[in-house]
Amino acid sequence: MKLTEAQARLANDMLAGTKLIRGDITGAFYLSRPSGELASVSGVMVHRMIDKGALHSTGRRDSRNGHIYALTAAGREWLRDASQPTGQHKGDE
């Protein structure tokens, strides 16, 4: 699985306790940080991560009436693998 740098940042934020939520009313995705801060996130980026098998809906809801999404085992594995040096240049992929 290959994720972009922005997708990897989102995944790392989620590992650090940030929740990814999809609002019921608008359908927009946003981040809920442990500090209480909210931030919007690209729906296209999230859908691509879902399509790659890196994210899934947990079926749980948050206090703001939205569905919580989480990293899958495959998403966590990709982050682990991405942190290992490959010796390849970007154009070698």
PDB file of C-alpha atoms in Angstrom:
ATOM      1  CA  MET A   1       0.000   0.000   0.000  1.00  0.00           C
ATOM      2  CA  LYS A   2       1.279   3.461  -0.834  1.00  0.00           C
ATOM      3  CA  LEU A   3      -0.006   6.565   0.938  1.00  0.00           C
ATOM      4  CA  THR A   4       0.867  10.186   0.224  1.00  0.00           C
ATOM      5  CA  GLU A   5       2.750  12.339   2.723  1.00  0.00           C
ATOM      6  CA  ALA A   6      -0.507  14.084   3.701  1.00  0.00           C
ATOM      7  CA  GLN A   7      -2.204  10.728   4.260  1.00  0.00           C
ATOM      8  CA  ALA A   8       0.741   9.571   6.375  1.00  0.00           C
ATOM      9  CA  ARG A   9       0.515  12.754   8.493  1.00  0.00           C
ATOM     10  CA  LEU A  10      -3.194  12.107   9.040  1.00  0.00           C
ATOM     11  CA  ALA A  11      -2.511   8.495  10.010  1.00  0.00           C
ATOM     12  CA  ASN A  12       0.251   9.548  12.422  1.00  0.00           C
ATOM     13  CA  ASP A  13      -2.091  12.126  13.983  1.00  0.00           C
ATOM     14  CA  MET A  14      -4.669   9.380  14.461  1.00  0.00           C
ATOM     15  CA  LEU A  15      -2.102   7.151  16.152  1.00  0.00           C
ATOM     16  CA  ALA A  16      -1.358  10.074  18.497  1.00  0.00           C
ATOM     17  CA  GLY A  17      -4.997  10.266  19.617  1.00  0.00           C
ATOM     18  CA  THR A  18      -6.644  12.532  17.048  1.00  0.00           C
ATOM     19  CA  LYS A  19     -10.087  11.238  16.014  1.00  0.00           C
ATOM     20  CA  LEU A  20     -11.240  11.302  12.393  1.00  0.00           C
ATOM     21  CA  ILE A  21     -14.974  11.944  12.292  1.00  0.00           C
ATOM     22  CA  ARG A  22     -17.528  12.165   9.494  1.00  0.00           C
ATOM     23  CA  GLY A  23     -20.357  14.514  10.378  1.00  0.00           C
ATOM     24  CA  ASP A  24     -23.908  13.200   9.998  1.00  0.00           C
ATOM     25  CA  ILE A  25     -25.441  16.411   8.685  1.00  0.00           C
ATOM     26  CA  THR A  26     -22.850  17.578   6.140  1.00  0.00           C
ATOM     27  CA  GLY A  27     -20.960  14.347   5.518  1.00  0.00           C
ATOM     28  CA  ALA A  28     -17.723  16.324   5.854  1.00  0.00           C
ATOM     29  CA  PHE A  29     -14.670  14.796   7.507  1.00  0.00           C
ATOM     30  CA  TYR A  30     -12.927  16.596  10.345  1.00  0.00           C
ATOM     31  CA  LEU A  31     -10.278  15.928  12.945  1.00  0.00           C
ATOM     32  CA  SER A  32     -10.956  16.168  16.655  1.00  0.00           C
ATOM     33  CA  ARG A  33      -7.637  16.585  18.442  1.00  0.00           C
ATOM     34  CA  PRO A  34      -7.160  15.574  22.104  1.00  0.00           C
ATOM     35  CA  SER A  35      -6.876  19.313  22.933  1.00  0.00           C
ATOM     36  CA  GLY A  36     -10.453  19.814  21.693  1.00  0.00           C
ATOM     37  CA  GLU A  37      -9.335  21.648  18.550  1.00  0.00           C
ATOM     38  CA  LEU A  38     -11.252  20.802  15.361  1.00  0.00           C
ATOM     39  CA  ALA A  39      -9.807  20.865  11.851  1.00  0.00           C
ATOM     40  CA  SER A  40     -11.267  20.009   8.471  1.00  0.00           C
ATOM     41  CA  VAL A  41      -9.680  17.340   6.302  1.00  0.00           C
ATOM     42  CA  SER A  42     -10.028  16.561   2.599  1.00  0.00           C
ATOM     43  CA  GLY A  43     -12.853  14.121   1.947  1.00  0.00           C
ATOM     44  CA  VAL A  44     -11.146  12.999  -1.264  1.00  0.00           C
ATOM     45  CA  MET A  45      -8.006  12.113   0.686  1.00  0.00           C
ATOM     46  CA  VAL A  46      -9.999  10.172   3.283  1.00  0.00           C
ATOM     47  CA  HIS A  47     -11.962   8.261   0.625  1.00  0.00           C
ATOM     48  CA  ARG A  48      -8.705   7.300  -1.106  1.00  0.00           C
ATOM     49  CA  MET A  49      -7.389   5.975   2.213  1.00  0.00           C
ATOM     50  CA  ILE A  50     -10.608   3.988   2.690  1.00  0.00           C
ATOM     51  CA  ASP A  51     -10.267   2.601  -0.854  1.00  0.00           C
ATOM     52  CA  LYS A  52      -6.664   1.569  -0.078  1.00  0.00           C
ATOM     53  CA  GLY A  53      -7.845  -0.256   3.037  1.00  0.00           C
ATOM     54  CA  ALA A  54      -6.033   2.092   5.452  1.00  0.00           C
ATOM     55  CA  LEU A  55      -9.182   3.411   7.213  1.00  0.00           C
ATOM     56  CA  HIS A  56     -12.571   2.058   8.218  1.00  0.00           C
ATOM     57  CA  SER A  57     -15.638   3.235  10.096  1.00  0.00           C
ATOM     58  CA  THR A  58     -15.681   1.914  13.650  1.00  0.00           C
ATOM     59  CA  GLY A  59     -19.461   2.015  13.897  1.00  0.00           C
ATOM     60  CA  ARG A  60     -19.067   4.229  16.982  1.00  0.00           C
ATOM     61  CA  ARG A  61     -20.313   7.789  17.259  1.00  0.00           C
ATOM     62  CA  ASP A  62     -18.731  10.783  18.924  1.00  0.00           C
ATOM     63  CA  SER A  63     -20.402  13.425  21.077  1.00  0.00           C
ATOM     64  CA  ARG A  64     -20.854  15.736  18.069  1.00  0.00           C
ATOM     65  CA  ASN A  65     -23.108  13.242  16.252  1.00  0.00           C
ATOM     66  CA  GLY A  66     -20.576  11.920  13.804  1.00  0.00           C
ATOM     67  CA  HIS A  67     -19.143   8.534  12.898  1.00  0.00           C
ATOM     68  CA  ILE A  68     -15.611   7.774  14.085  1.00  0.00           C
ATOM     69  CA  TYR A  69     -13.084   6.318  11.626  1.00  0.00           C
ATOM     70  CA  ALA A  70      -9.933   4.413  12.607  1.00  0.00           C
ATOM     71  CA  LEU A  71      -6.776   3.076  11.019  1.00  0.00           C
ATOM     72  CA  THR A  72      -6.905  -0.534   9.916  1.00  0.00           C
ATOM     73  CA  ALA A  73      -4.131  -3.009  10.640  1.00  0.00           C
ATOM     74  CA  ALA A  74      -2.993  -2.501   7.036  1.00  0.00           C
ATOM     75  CA  GLY A  75      -2.811   1.270   7.584  1.00  0.00           C
ATOM     76  CA  ARG A  76      -0.710   0.840  10.730  1.00  0.00           C
ATOM     77  CA  GLU A  77       1.540  -1.651   8.936  1.00  0.00           C
ATOM     78  CA  TRP A  78       2.091   0.793   6.078  1.00  0.00           C
ATOM     79  CA  LEU A  79       3.187   3.482   8.551  1.00  0.00           C
ATOM     80  CA  ARG A  80       5.615   1.061  10.169  1.00  0.00           C
ATOM     81  CA  ASP A  81       7.038   0.064   6.781  1.00  0.00           C
ATOM     82  CA  ALA A  82       7.173   3.667   5.555  1.00  0.00           C
ATOM     83  CA  SER A  83       9.371   4.641   8.494  1.00  0.00           C
ATOM     84  CA  GLN A  84      12.013   2.098   7.425  1.00  0.00           C
ATOM     85  CA  PRO A  85      14.664   3.310   4.944  1.00  0.00           C
ATOM     86  CA  THR A  86      14.324   1.619   1.557  1.00  0.00           C
ATOM     87  CA  GLY A  87      17.409   2.898  -0.239  1.00  0.00           C
ATOM     88  CA  GLN A  88      15.217   3.797  -3.218  1.00  0.00           C
ATOM     89  CA  HIS A  89      14.895   7.185  -4.808  1.00  0.00           C
ATOM     90  CA  LYS A  90      11.433   8.604  -5.333  1.00  0.00           C
ATOM     91  CA  GLY A  91      11.606   7.937  -9.086  1.00  0.00           C
ATOM     92  CA  ASP A  92      12.540   4.265  -8.558  1.00  0.00           C
ATOM     93  CA  GLU A  93       9.085   3.209  -7.360  1.00  0.00           C
TER      94      GLU A  93
END
